[in-house]
């Protein structure tokens, strides 16, 4: 992860001179910059994490290489409107697979044609769907990878849709042949397609996703609409100007507010730039992959967002996320007490 400032702590700890170095590093930085702290002493980690919480900075990455630990924190609190406040467990995300027909250069889970499939599998999906319905899940989101790489995606979506209204995130490029028949067998009132289109014209979209992808994606959007499905358009953008440009494009095509998603690139996975987010920045949305239960879909293969390796029973997975939320809130309450001046 590229940073603005690299601070080699040497043998320093918080008791022996690290704190002034951290303050000096922040003085050389701007809000939103990433700062790395490198040390051969892993014991400074808990103190550094506590300092980040106290100062409202966010620890976003930890890596160990050749016996040294590199902590990266973002200077300043998270940008506003990263996520909406919603009850834990009202949304459930499923990563059905991680292989994809594209190699997008900002993919938060490093999906590509060469990525291992790591399929969740129909048996687990069916059990998840049954238990999700019992737990009152209101929405299920199916993502990957590209879900339509799976030969049994129709069965997976049918199982999910039986439990709750289901949105499948896709690049829309595989709606042909047997996949078109799969599409036609789905329940229109229960399945929504969220199709990724990053810009009004091909240039920027194809810079991230590959040559020829814009037209194929637009054809997929029109195909899904023609088959009677609700279609949401989702753009991943780098700047506010790109976001505004896409809004104008959606206005011109009469795409309603509830059918548009505009999000910023997140500095995870394949991305080399974007918004650096820590767990404390993110409203939790229970996310399940073949590897376990994660805090949020933007980090569904990152250890800092891993909640549990055990998926079942699903009620315990949800409870594990809620316990993690309680721990985060307890830190906030303690900070509030520290700053209580009257």
mmCIF file of C-alpha atoms in Angstrom:
data_model
loop_
_atom_site.group_PDB
_atom_site.id
_atom_site.type_symbol
_atom_site.label_atom_id
_atom_site.label_comp_id
_atom_site.label_asym_id
_atom_site.label_seq_id
_atom_site.Cartn_x
_atom_site.Cartn_y
_atom_site.Cartn_z
ATOM 1 C CA UNK A 1 0.000 0.000 0.000
ATOM 2 C CA UNK A 2 1.542 3.299 -1.105
ATOM 3 C CA UNK A 3 1.830 5.961 1.587
ATOM 4 C CA UNK A 4 2.652 9.657 1.827
ATOM 5 C CA UNK A 5 4.927 9.303 4.845
ATOM 6 C CA UNK A 6 7.087 6.318 5.876
ATOM 7 C CA UNK A 7 8.102 6.415 9.553
ATOM 8 C CA UNK A 8 10.810 3.950 10.585
ATOM 9 C CA UNK A 9 10.265 3.545 14.302
ATOM 10 C CA UNK A 10 13.505 1.643 14.848
ATOM 11 C CA UNK A 11 13.541 0.541 18.486
ATOM 12 C CA UNK A 12 11.247 3.347 19.654
ATOM 13 C CA UNK A 13 8.008 2.674 21.522
ATOM 14 C CA UNK A 14 5.330 4.991 22.892
ATOM 15 C CA UNK A 15 7.357 5.068 26.103
ATOM 16 C CA UNK A 16 10.592 5.997 24.354
ATOM 17 C CA UNK A 17 9.997 8.653 21.732
ATOM 18 C CA UNK A 18 7.571 7.228 19.133
ATOM 19 C CA UNK A 19 4.751 9.661 19.957
ATOM 20 C CA UNK A 20 6.677 12.855 18.997
ATOM 21 C CA UNK A 21 7.648 11.160 15.720
ATOM 22 C CA UNK A 22 4.000 10.377 15.002
ATOM 23 C CA UNK A 23 2.986 13.977 15.712
ATOM 24 C CA UNK A 24 5.756 15.231 13.409
ATOM 25 C CA UNK A 25 4.578 12.842 10.676
ATOM 26 C CA UNK A 26 1.042 14.229 10.905
ATOM 27 C CA UNK A 27 2.355 17.772 10.646
ATOM 28 C CA UNK A 28 3.909 16.796 7.296
ATOM 29 C CA UNK A 29 0.627 15.295 6.114
ATOM 30 C CA UNK A 30 -2.780 16.393 4.929
ATOM 31 C CA UNK A 31 -6.136 14.935 5.970
ATOM 32 C CA UNK A 32 -6.707 11.731 4.045
ATOM 33 C CA UNK A 33 -2.987 10.947 3.580
ATOM 34 C CA UNK A 34 -1.664 7.498 4.466
ATOM 35 C CA UNK A 35 1.168 7.170 6.966
ATOM 36 C CA UNK A 36 3.218 4.003 7.477
ATOM 37 C CA UNK A 37 4.919 3.045 10.742
ATOM 38 C CA UNK A 38 7.570 0.339 10.410
ATOM 39 C CA UNK A 39 9.057 -1.530 13.364
ATOM 40 C CA UNK A 40 10.667 -4.843 14.272
ATOM 41 C CA UNK A 41 8.750 -4.731 17.577
ATOM 42 C CA UNK A 42 5.213 -6.097 17.050
ATOM 43 C CA UNK A 43 4.291 -5.130 20.612
ATOM 44 C CA UNK A 44 3.738 -1.490 19.623
ATOM 45 C CA UNK A 45 0.725 -2.605 17.552
ATOM 46 C CA UNK A 46 -1.946 -2.472 20.310
ATOM 47 C CA UNK A 47 -0.669 0.917 21.498
ATOM 48 C CA UNK A 48 -0.632 2.259 17.944
ATOM 49 C CA UNK A 49 -4.199 1.036 17.396
ATOM 50 C CA UNK A 50 -5.313 2.704 20.646
ATOM 51 C CA UNK A 51 -3.545 5.932 19.639
ATOM 52 C CA UNK A 52 -5.306 5.867 16.253
ATOM 53 C CA UNK A 53 -8.684 5.521 17.956
ATOM 54 C CA UNK A 54 -7.890 8.303 20.435
ATOM 55 C CA UNK A 55 -6.775 10.694 17.701
ATOM 56 C CA UNK A 56 -9.602 9.777 15.280
ATOM 57 C CA UNK A 57 -7.229 8.337 12.711
ATOM 58 C CA UNK A 58 -7.931 4.917 11.192
ATOM 59 C CA UNK A 59 -5.605 1.923 11.014
ATOM 60 C CA UNK A 60 -6.205 0.542 7.520
ATOM 61 C CA UNK A 61 -3.502 -2.069 6.889
ATOM 62 C CA UNK A 62 -1.012 -4.322 8.683
ATOM 63 C CA UNK A 63 1.664 -6.313 6.868
ATOM 64 C CA UNK A 64 4.580 -8.411 8.095
ATOM 65 C CA UNK A 65 7.654 -8.907 5.943
ATOM 66 C CA UNK A 66 11.121 -10.189 6.849
ATOM 67 C CA UNK A 67 10.451 -9.925 10.560
ATOM 68 C CA UNK A 68 9.242 -6.321 10.469
ATOM 69 C CA UNK A 69 5.680 -5.053 10.810
ATOM 70 C CA UNK A 70 4.292 -2.200 8.726
ATOM 71 C CA UNK A 71 1.200 -0.463 10.045
ATOM 72 C CA UNK A 72 -0.610 1.999 7.768
ATOM 73 C CA UNK A 73 -3.084 4.521 9.122
ATOM 74 C CA UNK A 74 -5.157 7.207 7.423
ATOM 75 C CA UNK A 75 -4.788 10.705 8.833
ATOM 76 C CA UNK A 76 -8.244 11.982 9.726
ATOM 77 C CA UNK A 77 -11.686 10.510 9.980
ATOM 78 C CA UNK A 78 -13.440 8.711 7.117
ATOM 79 C CA UNK A 79 -15.091 10.778 4.380
ATOM 80 C CA UNK A 80 -18.766 11.374 4.990
ATOM 81 C CA UNK A 81 -21.480 9.132 3.545
ATOM 82 C CA UNK A 82 -19.325 6.007 3.288
ATOM 83 C CA UNK A 83 -22.336 3.939 4.251
ATOM 84 C CA UNK A 84 -25.888 4.301 5.452
ATOM 85 C CA UNK A 85 -27.001 3.465 8.958
ATOM 86 C CA UNK A 86 -29.050 0.271 8.825
ATOM 87 C CA UNK A 87 -29.664 -2.559 11.304
ATOM 88 C CA UNK A 88 -27.020 -5.283 11.358
ATOM 89 C CA UNK A 89 -28.424 -8.291 9.567
ATOM 90 C CA UNK A 90 -30.997 -6.483 7.448
ATOM 91 C CA UNK A 91 -28.688 -6.941 4.453
ATOM 92 C CA UNK A 92 -26.775 -10.114 3.635
ATOM 93 C CA UNK A 93 -24.012 -10.319 1.026
ATOM 94 C CA UNK A 94 -22.909 -13.568 -0.613
ATOM 95 C CA UNK A 95 -19.707 -13.918 -2.609
ATOM 96 C CA UNK A 96 -20.691 -16.878 -4.733
ATOM 97 C CA UNK A 97 -17.267 -17.002 -6.431
ATOM 98 C CA UNK A 98 -14.140 -14.952 -7.031
ATOM 99 C CA UNK A 99 -13.276 -15.764 -10.657
ATOM 100 C CA UNK A 100 -14.362 -13.249 -13.266
ATOM 101 C CA UNK A 101 -14.311 -12.683 -17.016
ATOM 102 C CA UNK A 102 -12.673 -9.263 -16.419
ATOM 103 C CA UNK A 103 -9.582 -7.986 -14.574
ATOM 104 C CA UNK A 104 -10.754 -4.596 -13.279
ATOM 105 C CA UNK A 105 -7.779 -2.657 -11.941
ATOM 106 C CA UNK A 106 -9.563 -1.524 -8.781
ATOM 107 C CA UNK A 107 -11.369 -4.751 -7.840
ATOM 108 C CA UNK A 108 -11.592 -4.816 -4.045
ATOM 109 C CA UNK A 109 -11.262 -8.626 -3.919
ATOM 110 C CA UNK A 110 -8.742 -9.121 -6.771
ATOM 111 C CA UNK A 111 -11.112 -11.038 -9.053
ATOM 112 C CA UNK A 112 -9.930 -11.966 -12.542
ATOM 113 C CA UNK A 113 -10.021 -14.846 -15.059
ATOM 114 C CA UNK A 114 -6.974 -16.262 -13.233
ATOM 115 C CA UNK A 115 -8.384 -15.964 -9.708
ATOM 116 C CA UNK A 116 -9.317 -19.237 -7.975
ATOM 117 C CA UNK A 117 -13.081 -19.766 -8.013
ATOM 118 C CA UNK A 118 -13.499 -20.299 -4.244
ATOM 119 C CA UNK A 119 -17.186 -21.047 -4.804
ATOM 120 C CA UNK A 120 -19.624 -20.814 -1.941
ATOM 121 C CA UNK A 121 -21.613 -23.680 -3.471
ATOM 122 C CA UNK A 122 -25.308 -24.369 -3.874
ATOM 123 C CA UNK A 123 -25.631 -26.484 -0.714
ATOM 124 C CA UNK A 124 -24.296 -23.741 1.530
ATOM 125 C CA UNK A 125 -26.312 -21.097 -0.318
ATOM 126 C CA UNK A 126 -29.530 -23.054 0.233
ATOM 127 C CA UNK A 127 -28.844 -23.398 3.942
ATOM 128 C CA UNK A 128 -27.892 -19.727 4.212
ATOM 129 C CA UNK A 129 -31.109 -18.711 2.439
ATOM 130 C CA UNK A 130 -33.292 -20.810 4.747
ATOM 131 C CA UNK A 131 -31.632 -19.499 7.898
ATOM 132 C CA UNK A 132 -31.597 -15.918 6.548
ATOM 133 C CA UNK A 133 -35.363 -15.995 6.084
ATOM 134 C CA UNK A 134 -35.769 -17.182 9.674
ATOM 135 C CA UNK A 135 -33.556 -14.319 10.878
ATOM 136 C CA UNK A 136 -35.582 -11.661 9.063
ATOM 137 C CA UNK A 137 -33.029 -10.680 6.408
ATOM 138 C CA UNK A 138 -34.692 -8.084 4.183
ATOM 139 C CA UNK A 139 -32.266 -8.034 1.229
ATOM 140 C CA UNK A 140 -29.735 -10.465 -0.231
ATOM 141 C CA UNK A 141 -26.931 -9.311 -2.520
ATOM 142 C CA UNK A 142 -25.138 -11.843 -4.700
ATOM 143 C CA UNK A 143 -21.728 -10.850 -5.998
ATOM 144 C CA UNK A 144 -18.314 -12.191 -6.994
ATOM 145 C CA UNK A 145 -16.216 -12.376 -9.118
ATOM 146 C CA UNK A 146 -18.756 -12.534 -11.846
ATOM 147 C CA UNK A 147 -21.685 -14.669 -10.619
ATOM 148 C CA UNK A 148 -22.652 -15.619 -14.167
ATOM 149 C CA UNK A 149 -19.378 -17.526 -14.488
ATOM 150 C CA UNK A 150 -21.100 -20.240 -12.443
ATOM 151 C CA UNK A 151 -23.074 -22.896 -14.359
ATOM 152 C CA UNK A 152 -25.586 -23.162 -11.480
ATOM 153 C CA UNK A 153 -26.118 -19.456 -10.873
ATOM 154 C CA UNK A 154 -29.804 -19.897 -11.705
ATOM 155 C CA UNK A 155 -30.259 -22.315 -8.784
ATOM 156 C CA UNK A 156 -28.326 -19.999 -6.479
ATOM 157 C CA UNK A 157 -30.421 -16.947 -7.362
ATOM 158 C CA UNK A 158 -33.655 -18.928 -7.102
ATOM 159 C CA UNK A 159 -32.723 -20.093 -3.588
ATOM 160 C CA UNK A 160 -31.860 -16.563 -2.501
ATOM 161 C CA UNK A 161 -34.954 -15.011 -4.057
ATOM 162 C CA UNK A 162 -37.153 -17.498 -2.193
ATOM 163 C CA UNK A 163 -35.763 -16.112 1.068
ATOM 164 C CA UNK A 164 -35.663 -12.353 0.342
ATOM 165 C CA UNK A 165 -35.595 -9.865 -2.554
ATOM 166 C CA UNK A 166 -32.247 -10.460 -4.237
ATOM 167 C CA UNK A 167 -29.905 -8.186 -6.166
ATOM 168 C CA UNK A 168 -27.170 -9.745 -8.291
ATOM 169 C CA UNK A 169 -24.098 -7.617 -9.038
ATOM 170 C CA UNK A 170 -22.772 -8.341 -12.525
ATOM 171 C CA UNK A 171 -20.957 -6.775 -15.451
ATOM 172 C CA UNK A 172 -23.855 -7.845 -17.688
ATOM 173 C CA UNK A 173 -21.605 -9.276 -20.388
ATOM 174 C CA UNK A 174 -22.623 -12.939 -20.196
ATOM 175 C CA UNK A 175 -26.350 -12.741 -20.926
ATOM 176 C CA UNK A 176 -26.323 -15.107 -23.904
ATOM 177 C CA UNK A 177 -26.856 -18.788 -24.651
ATOM 178 C CA UNK A 178 -27.626 -20.874 -21.576
ATOM 179 C CA UNK A 179 -27.176 -17.827 -19.341
ATOM 180 C CA UNK A 180 -29.982 -16.072 -21.186
ATOM 181 C CA UNK A 181 -32.216 -19.055 -20.454
ATOM 182 C CA UNK A 182 -31.158 -18.800 -16.804
ATOM 183 C CA UNK A 183 -32.156 -15.148 -16.863
ATOM 184 C CA UNK A 184 -35.576 -15.908 -18.271
ATOM 185 C CA UNK A 185 -36.306 -18.477 -15.554
ATOM 186 C CA UNK A 186 -35.833 -15.995 -12.698
ATOM 187 C CA UNK A 187 -38.665 -14.255 -10.852
ATOM 188 C CA UNK A 188 -38.841 -10.650 -12.038
ATOM 189 C CA UNK A 189 -40.518 -9.420 -8.865
ATOM 190 C CA UNK A 190 -37.771 -10.900 -6.655
ATOM 191 C CA UNK A 191 -34.543 -10.412 -8.624
ATOM 192 C CA UNK A 192 -32.837 -7.121 -9.500
ATOM 193 C CA UNK A 193 -29.718 -6.710 -11.622
ATOM 194 C CA UNK A 194 -27.085 -4.202 -10.560
ATOM 195 C CA UNK A 195 -24.851 -3.752 -13.587
ATOM 196 C CA UNK A 196 -21.507 -1.970 -13.476
ATOM 197 C CA UNK A 197 -21.033 0.900 -15.912
ATOM 198 C CA UNK A 198 -18.354 3.358 -14.873
ATOM 199 C CA UNK A 199 -18.751 6.245 -17.317
ATOM 200 C CA UNK A 200 -21.104 7.726 -19.926
ATOM 201 C CA UNK A 201 -18.695 6.855 -22.762
ATOM 202 C CA UNK A 202 -16.283 3.930 -23.248
ATOM 203 C CA UNK A 203 -12.927 5.589 -22.537
ATOM 204 C CA UNK A 204 -12.849 5.677 -18.738
ATOM 205 C CA UNK A 205 -14.882 2.500 -18.282
ATOM 206 C CA UNK A 206 -12.534 0.571 -20.569
ATOM 207 C CA UNK A 207 -9.417 2.056 -18.965
ATOM 208 C CA UNK A 208 -10.387 0.154 -15.808
ATOM 209 C CA UNK A 209 -12.195 -2.859 -17.273
ATOM 210 C CA UNK A 210 -10.721 -3.589 -20.684
ATOM 211 C CA UNK A 211 -11.242 -2.762 -24.352
ATOM 212 C CA UNK A 212 -14.691 -3.385 -25.794
ATOM 213 C CA UNK A 213 -16.377 -3.830 -22.420
ATOM 214 C CA UNK A 214 -18.541 -0.684 -22.456
ATOM 215 C CA UNK A 215 -20.672 -1.706 -25.435
ATOM 216 C CA UNK A 216 -21.029 -5.278 -24.214
ATOM 217 C CA UNK A 217 -22.119 -4.038 -20.797
ATOM 218 C CA UNK A 218 -24.630 -1.606 -22.302
ATOM 219 C CA UNK A 219 -26.042 -4.447 -24.390
ATOM 220 C CA UNK A 220 -26.406 -6.475 -21.175
ATOM 221 C CA UNK A 221 -28.285 -3.614 -19.539
ATOM 222 C CA UNK A 222 -30.696 -3.420 -22.451
ATOM 223 C CA UNK A 223 -31.101 -7.213 -22.508
ATOM 224 C CA UNK A 224 -32.000 -7.389 -18.810
ATOM 225 C CA UNK A 225 -34.471 -4.535 -19.201
ATOM 226 C CA UNK A 226 -36.020 -6.158 -22.269
ATOM 227 C CA UNK A 227 -36.533 -9.341 -20.245
ATOM 228 C CA UNK A 228 -38.556 -7.353 -17.709
ATOM 229 C CA UNK A 229 -36.060 -7.011 -14.862
ATOM 230 C CA UNK A 230 -35.423 -4.016 -12.693
ATOM 231 C CA UNK A 231 -31.901 -2.811 -13.496
ATOM 232 C CA UNK A 232 -29.730 -0.612 -11.295
ATOM 233 C CA UNK A 233 -26.687 1.070 -12.844
ATOM 234 C CA UNK A 234 -23.580 1.217 -10.676
ATOM 235 C CA UNK A 235 -20.545 3.389 -11.356
ATOM 236 C CA UNK A 236 -17.209 3.257 -9.550
ATOM 237 C CA UNK A 237 -15.567 6.662 -9.841
ATOM 238 C CA UNK A 238 -12.364 8.424 -8.771
ATOM 239 C CA UNK A 239 -13.550 12.011 -8.309
ATOM 240 C CA UNK A 240 -16.606 14.138 -7.557
ATOM 241 C CA UNK A 241 -16.443 15.435 -11.143
ATOM 242 C CA UNK A 242 -16.733 11.893 -12.517
ATOM 243 C CA UNK A 243 -19.671 11.251 -10.194
ATOM 244 C CA UNK A 244 -21.460 14.387 -11.359
ATOM 245 C CA UNK A 245 -20.827 13.501 -15.005
ATOM 246 C CA UNK A 246 -22.401 10.085 -14.463
ATOM 247 C CA UNK A 247 -25.409 11.611 -12.690
ATOM 248 C CA UNK A 248 -26.029 13.813 -15.725
ATOM 249 C CA UNK A 249 -25.815 10.734 -17.951
ATOM 250 C CA UNK A 250 -28.337 8.898 -15.770
ATOM 251 C CA UNK A 251 -30.640 11.935 -15.769
ATOM 252 C CA UNK A 252 -30.530 12.014 -19.567
ATOM 253 C CA UNK A 253 -31.480 8.318 -19.683
ATOM 254 C CA UNK A 254 -34.241 8.834 -17.097
ATOM 255 C CA UNK A 255 -32.719 6.448 -14.574
ATOM 256 C CA UNK A 256 -34.421 7.065 -11.231
ATOM 257 C CA UNK A 257 -32.525 7.709 -7.985
ATOM 258 C CA UNK A 258 -33.358 4.289 -6.556
ATOM 259 C CA UNK A 259 -31.824 2.639 -9.632
ATOM 260 C CA UNK A 260 -28.431 4.337 -9.494
ATOM 261 C CA UNK A 261 -25.380 3.602 -7.365
ATOM 262 C CA UNK A 262 -22.319 5.864 -7.491
ATOM 263 C CA UNK A 263 -19.406 4.868 -5.280
ATOM 264 C CA UNK A 264 -15.754 5.797 -4.916
ATOM 265 C CA UNK A 265 -12.808 3.484 -5.522
ATOM 266 C CA UNK A 266 -11.711 1.891 -2.248
ATOM 267 C CA UNK A 267 -8.032 1.277 -1.560
ATOM 268 C CA UNK A 268 -8.286 -2.489 -1.197
ATOM 269 C CA UNK A 269 -7.656 -5.483 -3.393
ATOM 270 C CA UNK A 270 -6.198 -4.543 -6.781
ATOM 271 C CA UNK A 271 -6.612 -0.788 -6.319
ATOM 272 C CA UNK A 272 -3.482 1.354 -6.063
ATOM 273 C CA UNK A 273 -5.399 4.509 -5.166
ATOM 274 C CA UNK A 274 -8.751 5.381 -3.660
ATOM 275 C CA UNK A 275 -10.337 5.880 -0.249
ATOM 276 C CA UNK A 276 -8.544 3.958 2.508
ATOM 277 C CA UNK A 277 -11.165 2.493 4.828
ATOM 278 C CA UNK A 278 -10.791 0.705 8.154
ATOM 279 C CA UNK A 279 -13.437 -1.446 9.802
ATOM 280 C CA UNK A 280 -14.361 1.385 12.165
ATOM 281 C CA UNK A 281 -15.282 3.513 9.127
ATOM 282 C CA UNK A 282 -17.809 1.048 7.753
ATOM 283 C CA UNK A 283 -21.375 0.357 8.777
ATOM 284 C CA UNK A 284 -21.308 -3.464 8.951
ATOM 285 C CA UNK A 285 -23.095 -5.489 6.283
ATOM 286 C CA UNK A 286 -22.790 -9.218 6.961
ATOM 287 C CA UNK A 287 -20.825 -10.754 4.099
ATOM 288 C CA UNK A 288 -20.271 -14.479 3.540
ATOM 289 C CA UNK A 289 -17.665 -16.131 1.357
ATOM 290 C CA UNK A 290 -16.342 -19.666 1.157
ATOM 291 C CA UNK A 291 -13.698 -18.565 3.703
ATOM 292 C CA UNK A 292 -16.079 -17.266 6.370
ATOM 293 C CA UNK A 293 -17.994 -14.228 7.578
ATOM 294 C CA UNK A 294 -16.743 -10.704 6.928
ATOM 295 C CA UNK A 295 -17.670 -7.261 8.209
ATOM 296 C CA UNK A 296 -18.349 -5.668 4.816
ATOM 297 C CA UNK A 297 -18.216 -6.615 1.107
ATOM 298 C CA UNK A 298 -15.407 -4.157 0.288
ATOM 299 C CA UNK A 299 -12.945 -6.301 2.244
ATOM 300 C CA UNK A 300 -14.282 -9.800 1.768
ATOM 301 C CA UNK A 301 -10.845 -11.407 1.662
ATOM 302 C CA UNK A 302 -9.014 -9.122 4.104
ATOM 303 C CA UNK A 303 -8.142 -10.375 7.578
ATOM 304 C CA UNK A 304 -8.925 -7.049 9.246
ATOM 305 C CA UNK A 305 -12.562 -7.435 8.172
ATOM 306 C CA UNK A 306 -12.822 -11.160 8.951
ATOM 307 C CA UNK A 307 -15.314 -11.796 11.754
ATOM 308 C CA UNK A 308 -15.464 -15.594 11.853
ATOM 309 C CA UNK A 309 -14.344 -18.613 9.843
ATOM 310 C CA UNK A 310 -17.566 -20.380 10.834
ATOM 311 C CA UNK A 311 -20.607 -19.593 8.717
ATOM 312 C CA UNK A 312 -23.124 -21.794 10.510
ATOM 313 C CA UNK A 313 -25.332 -21.458 12.318
ATOM 314 C CA UNK A 314 -26.078 -18.171 10.575
ATOM 315 C CA UNK A 315 -27.589 -16.757 13.754
ATOM 316 C CA UNK A 316 -24.178 -17.068 15.426
ATOM 317 C CA UNK A 317 -22.510 -15.343 12.455
ATOM 318 C CA UNK A 318 -24.870 -12.398 12.846
ATOM 319 C CA UNK A 319 -24.284 -12.398 16.606
ATOM 320 C CA UNK A 320 -20.497 -12.335 16.048
ATOM 321 C CA UNK A 321 -20.858 -9.215 13.890
ATOM 322 C CA UNK A 322 -23.074 -7.561 16.500
ATOM 323 C CA UNK A 323 -20.505 -8.328 19.214
ATOM 324 C CA UNK A 324 -17.835 -6.720 17.033
ATOM 325 C CA UNK A 325 -20.078 -3.650 16.632
ATOM 326 C CA UNK A 326 -20.484 -3.465 20.392
ATOM 327 C CA UNK A 327 -16.705 -3.515 20.828
ATOM 328 C CA UNK A 328 -16.333 -0.651 18.338
ATOM 329 C CA UNK A 329 -19.026 1.349 20.131
ATOM 330 C CA UNK A 330 -17.406 0.684 23.493
ATOM 331 C CA UNK A 331 -14.228 2.327 22.191
ATOM 332 C CA UNK A 332 -16.302 5.333 21.119
ATOM 333 C CA UNK A 333 -17.963 5.569 24.532
ATOM 334 C CA UNK A 334 -14.588 5.490 26.244
ATOM 335 C CA UNK A 335 -13.311 8.269 24.007
ATOM 336 C CA UNK A 336 -16.428 10.301 24.789
ATOM 337 C CA UNK A 337 -15.680 9.926 28.521
ATOM 338 C CA UNK A 338 -12.072 11.017 28.014
ATOM 339 C CA UNK A 339 -13.236 14.209 26.288
ATOM 340 C CA UNK A 340 -16.088 14.881 28.727
ATOM 341 C CA UNK A 341 -15.258 18.355 30.016
ATOM 342 C CA UNK A 342 -18.258 19.009 32.281
#
